[in-house]
Amino acid sequence: MDYDKLKGVIEGLLFISGDEGIDARQISEIVEVPEEEVVDLIEDMKADFRRAGRGVQIVEVAKAYQLTTLPEHVPYFERLATSPGQSTLSQAALETLAIIAYKQPLTRSEIEEIRGVKCEKALNTLLSKQLIREAGRAEGIGRPILYATTKEFLEHFGLREISDLPEPPVNLDIEEVRMEATALFGKQEEKTND
């Protein structure tokens, strides 16, 4: 195998090893090249990355090699992490958030009972975006976590307090809503096809 191809394989191994990293001995066994040669290749790759101005670097931590971002790029990563408009919520996350907003505090099983489907991923998304928080534990078997909205939720939706939420629809006929949605989206498709 030529050196460029070998470097590409090593870069891929570093990428998939993630935060745990991978040591030179493991790489050596996988690519079937002596360990000393692997170390030389990694040092060469480090220099290549610097010369090319790449956004990642190879570092050695606890005798394992890892791909990491450059420290000087941290301000950009912080902006990505804190920009509220950067990503949108899935339909499942929006439904879960609406249930929590109107019925808080409530447990995951209560949310799943209302939605009729599992909601663990949606809860994790909402927690990571700080739109909901753990608001204590419910009484009963296992003392499940209670979820409630956060100050960030109020700020994101421009609400002074949770009571400013619009009234939820009463006696909503799901079949009627589905028919209206189908009619609306059917008209939308007709317009785009014209």
Coordinates of C-alpha atoms in Angstrom, one line a residue:
M1 CA 0.0 0.0 0.0
D2 CA 1.4 3.4 -0.9
Y3 CA 2.0 6.1 1.8
D4 CA -0.8 8.4 0.7
K5 CA -3.4 5.6 0.8
L6 CA -2.0 4.4 4.2
K7 CA -2.2 7.9 5.6
G8 CA -5.9 8.0 4.4
V9 CA -6.6 4.8 6.2
I10 CA -4.9 6.0 9.4
E11 CA -6.9 9.3 9.2
G12 CA -10.1 7.2 8.9
L13 CA -9.1 5.1 11.9
L14 CA -8.4 8.2 13.9
F15 CA -11.8 9.6 13.0
I16 CA -13.8 6.6 13.9
S17 CA -11.9 6.0 17.1
G18 CA -13.4 9.3 18.4
D19 CA -12.6 10.6 21.9
E20 CA -11.0 7.3 23.0
G21 CA -8.4 7.5 20.3
I22 CA -6.3 4.6 19.0
D23 CA -2.7 3.7 19.8
A24 CA 0.1 3.1 17.3
R25 CA 0.1 -0.6 18.2
Q26 CA -3.6 -1.0 17.3
I27 CA -3.1 0.9 14.0
S28 CA 0.0 -1.2 13.2
E29 CA -2.0 -4.4 13.7
I30 CA -4.9 -3.2 11.5
V31 CA -2.8 -1.8 8.6
E32 CA -0.2 -4.5 8.9
V33 CA 2.8 -2.1 9.0
P34 CA 5.4 -2.0 11.8
E35 CA 4.6 0.3 14.7
E36 CA 7.6 2.5 14.2
E37 CA 6.5 3.2 10.7
V38 CA 3.0 4.0 11.9
V39 CA 4.4 6.6 14.3
D40 CA 6.5 8.1 11.5
L41 CA 3.4 8.3 9.3
I42 CA 1.4 10.0 12.0
E43 CA 4.2 12.5 12.6
D44 CA 4.2 13.2 8.8
M45 CA 0.4 13.6 8.9
K46 CA 0.7 16.1 11.7
A47 CA 3.0 18.2 9.6
D48 CA 0.8 17.7 6.5
F49 CA -2.2 19.0 8.4
R50 CA -0.3 22.1 9.7
R51 CA 1.1 22.9 6.2
A52 CA -2.3 22.6 4.6
G53 CA -4.0 24.7 7.2
R54 CA -6.5 22.0 8.0
G55 CA -9.2 22.5 10.7
V56 CA -8.2 19.4 12.6
Q57 CA -5.0 18.2 14.1
I58 CA -3.7 14.9 15.5
V59 CA -2.8 14.9 19.2
E60 CA -1.4 12.1 21.4
V61 CA -3.2 11.7 24.8
A62 CA -2.4 8.9 27.1
K63 CA -0.5 7.1 24.4
A64 CA -3.5 7.2 22.1
Y65 CA -3.8 9.3 19.0
Q66 CA -6.9 11.4 18.4
L67 CA -8.2 13.8 15.8
T68 CA -9.2 17.1 17.4
T69 CA -10.2 20.6 16.3
L70 CA -7.7 23.5 16.6
P71 CA -7.9 25.5 19.8
E72 CA -7.9 28.8 17.9
H73 CA -11.2 27.8 16.3
V74 CA -13.0 27.5 19.6
P75 CA -14.9 30.9 19.3
Y76 CA -16.5 29.6 16.0
F77 CA -17.6 26.3 17.7
E78 CA -19.1 28.2 20.6
R79 CA -21.1 30.3 18.1
L80 CA -22.4 27.2 16.5
A81 CA -23.4 25.6 19.8
T82 CA -25.2 28.7 21.0
S83 CA -26.9 29.9 17.9
P84 CA -30.6 29.2 18.3
G85 CA -31.6 29.4 14.7
Q86 CA -28.9 26.9 13.6
S87 CA -31.1 23.8 13.8
T88 CA -34.7 23.2 13.8
L89 CA -36.7 20.8 15.9
S90 CA -38.2 17.6 14.4
Q91 CA -42.0 17.1 14.4
A92 CA -41.6 14.6 17.3
A93 CA -39.6 17.1 19.4
L94 CA -42.1 19.9 18.7
E95 CA -45.0 17.6 19.7
T96 CA -43.1 16.5 22.9
L97 CA -42.3 20.2 23.7
A98 CA -46.0 21.2 23.3
I99 CA -47.1 18.4 25.6
I100 CA -44.6 19.4 28.2
A101 CA -45.5 23.1 27.9
Y102 CA -49.2 22.6 28.4
K103 CA -49.1 19.8 31.0
Q104 CA -45.9 20.3 33.0
P105 CA -44.5 18.8 35.0
L106 CA -44.9 15.3 33.7
T107 CA -42.9 12.1 33.2
R108 CA -41.6 10.5 30.0
S109 CA -44.2 7.7 30.3
E110 CA -47.0 10.3 30.6
I111 CA -45.7 12.1 27.5
E112 CA -45.5 8.7 25.6
E113 CA -49.1 7.9 26.7
I114 CA -50.3 11.2 25.2
R115 CA -48.2 10.9 22.0
G116 CA -48.7 7.2 21.6
V117 CA -45.1 6.7 20.7
K118 CA -41.7 6.7 22.5
C119 CA -40.1 10.1 23.0
E120 CA -36.7 9.5 24.5
K121 CA -34.8 11.0 21.5
A122 CA -37.1 14.0 21.4
L123 CA -36.5 14.5 25.2
N124 CA -32.8 14.3 24.7
T125 CA -32.9 16.9 21.9
L126 CA -35.0 19.3 24.0
L127 CA -32.7 18.9 27.0
S128 CA -29.6 19.5 24.9
K129 CA -31.2 22.7 23.5
Q130 CA -32.2 23.7 27.1
L131 CA -35.8 24.1 26.2
I132 CA -36.8 21.7 28.9
R133 CA -35.3 20.6 32.2
E134 CA -35.6 18.0 34.9
A135 CA -38.0 19.4 37.4
G136 CA -37.7 16.8 40.1
R137 CA -39.0 13.2 40.6
A138 CA -42.5 11.9 40.6
E139 CA -43.8 9.8 43.5
G140 CA -44.2 6.2 42.8
I141 CA -42.3 3.2 41.6
G142 CA -38.8 4.1 40.3
R143 CA -39.4 7.8 41.0
P144 CA -39.4 8.9 37.3
I145 CA -38.0 12.2 36.3
L146 CA -40.5 15.1 35.8
Y147 CA -39.9 17.4 32.9
A148 CA -40.8 21.1 32.6
T149 CA -40.0 24.0 30.3
T150 CA -37.1 26.4 31.0
K151 CA -36.5 30.2 30.9
E152 CA -34.8 29.6 27.5
F153 CA -38.1 28.1 26.3
L154 CA -39.9 31.3 27.3
E155 CA -37.2 33.5 25.6
H156 CA -37.2 31.4 22.4
F157 CA -40.9 31.7 22.0
G158 CA -41.1 35.3 23.2
L159 CA -43.3 34.5 26.3
R160 CA -43.3 36.4 29.5
E161 CA -44.6 33.4 31.4
I162 CA -46.0 30.0 30.7
S163 CA -49.6 31.3 31.1
D164 CA -49.0 33.4 28.0
L165 CA -49.2 30.3 25.8
P166 CA -52.3 30.3 23.5
E167 CA -55.2 28.2 24.6
P168 CA -55.0 24.6 23.2
P169 CA -57.8 23.6 20.9
V170 CA -60.7 21.9 22.7
N171 CA -62.5 18.9 21.3
L172 CA -60.1 18.6 18.4
D173 CA -61.2 16.0 15.9
I174 CA -58.0 14.4 14.6
E175 CA -59.6 13.0 11.5
E176 CA -60.9 16.4 10.6
V177 CA -57.5 17.9 11.0
R178 CA -55.9 15.2 8.9
M179 CA -58.5 15.8 6.1
E180 CA -57.7 19.6 6.3
A181 CA -54.0 19.0 6.2
T182 CA -54.4 16.6 3.2
A183 CA -56.5 19.2 1.4
L184 CA -54.0 22.0 2.2
F185 CA -51.0 20.0 1.2
G186 CA -52.8 18.7 -1.9
K187 CA -53.3 22.4 -3.0
Q188 CA -49.7 23.1 -2.3
E189 CA -48.5 20.2 -4.5
E190 CA -50.9 21.4 -7.3
K191 CA -49.4 24.9 -7.2
T192 CA -45.8 23.6 -7.3
N193 CA -46.6 21.2 -10.2
D194 CA -48.2 24.0 -12.3

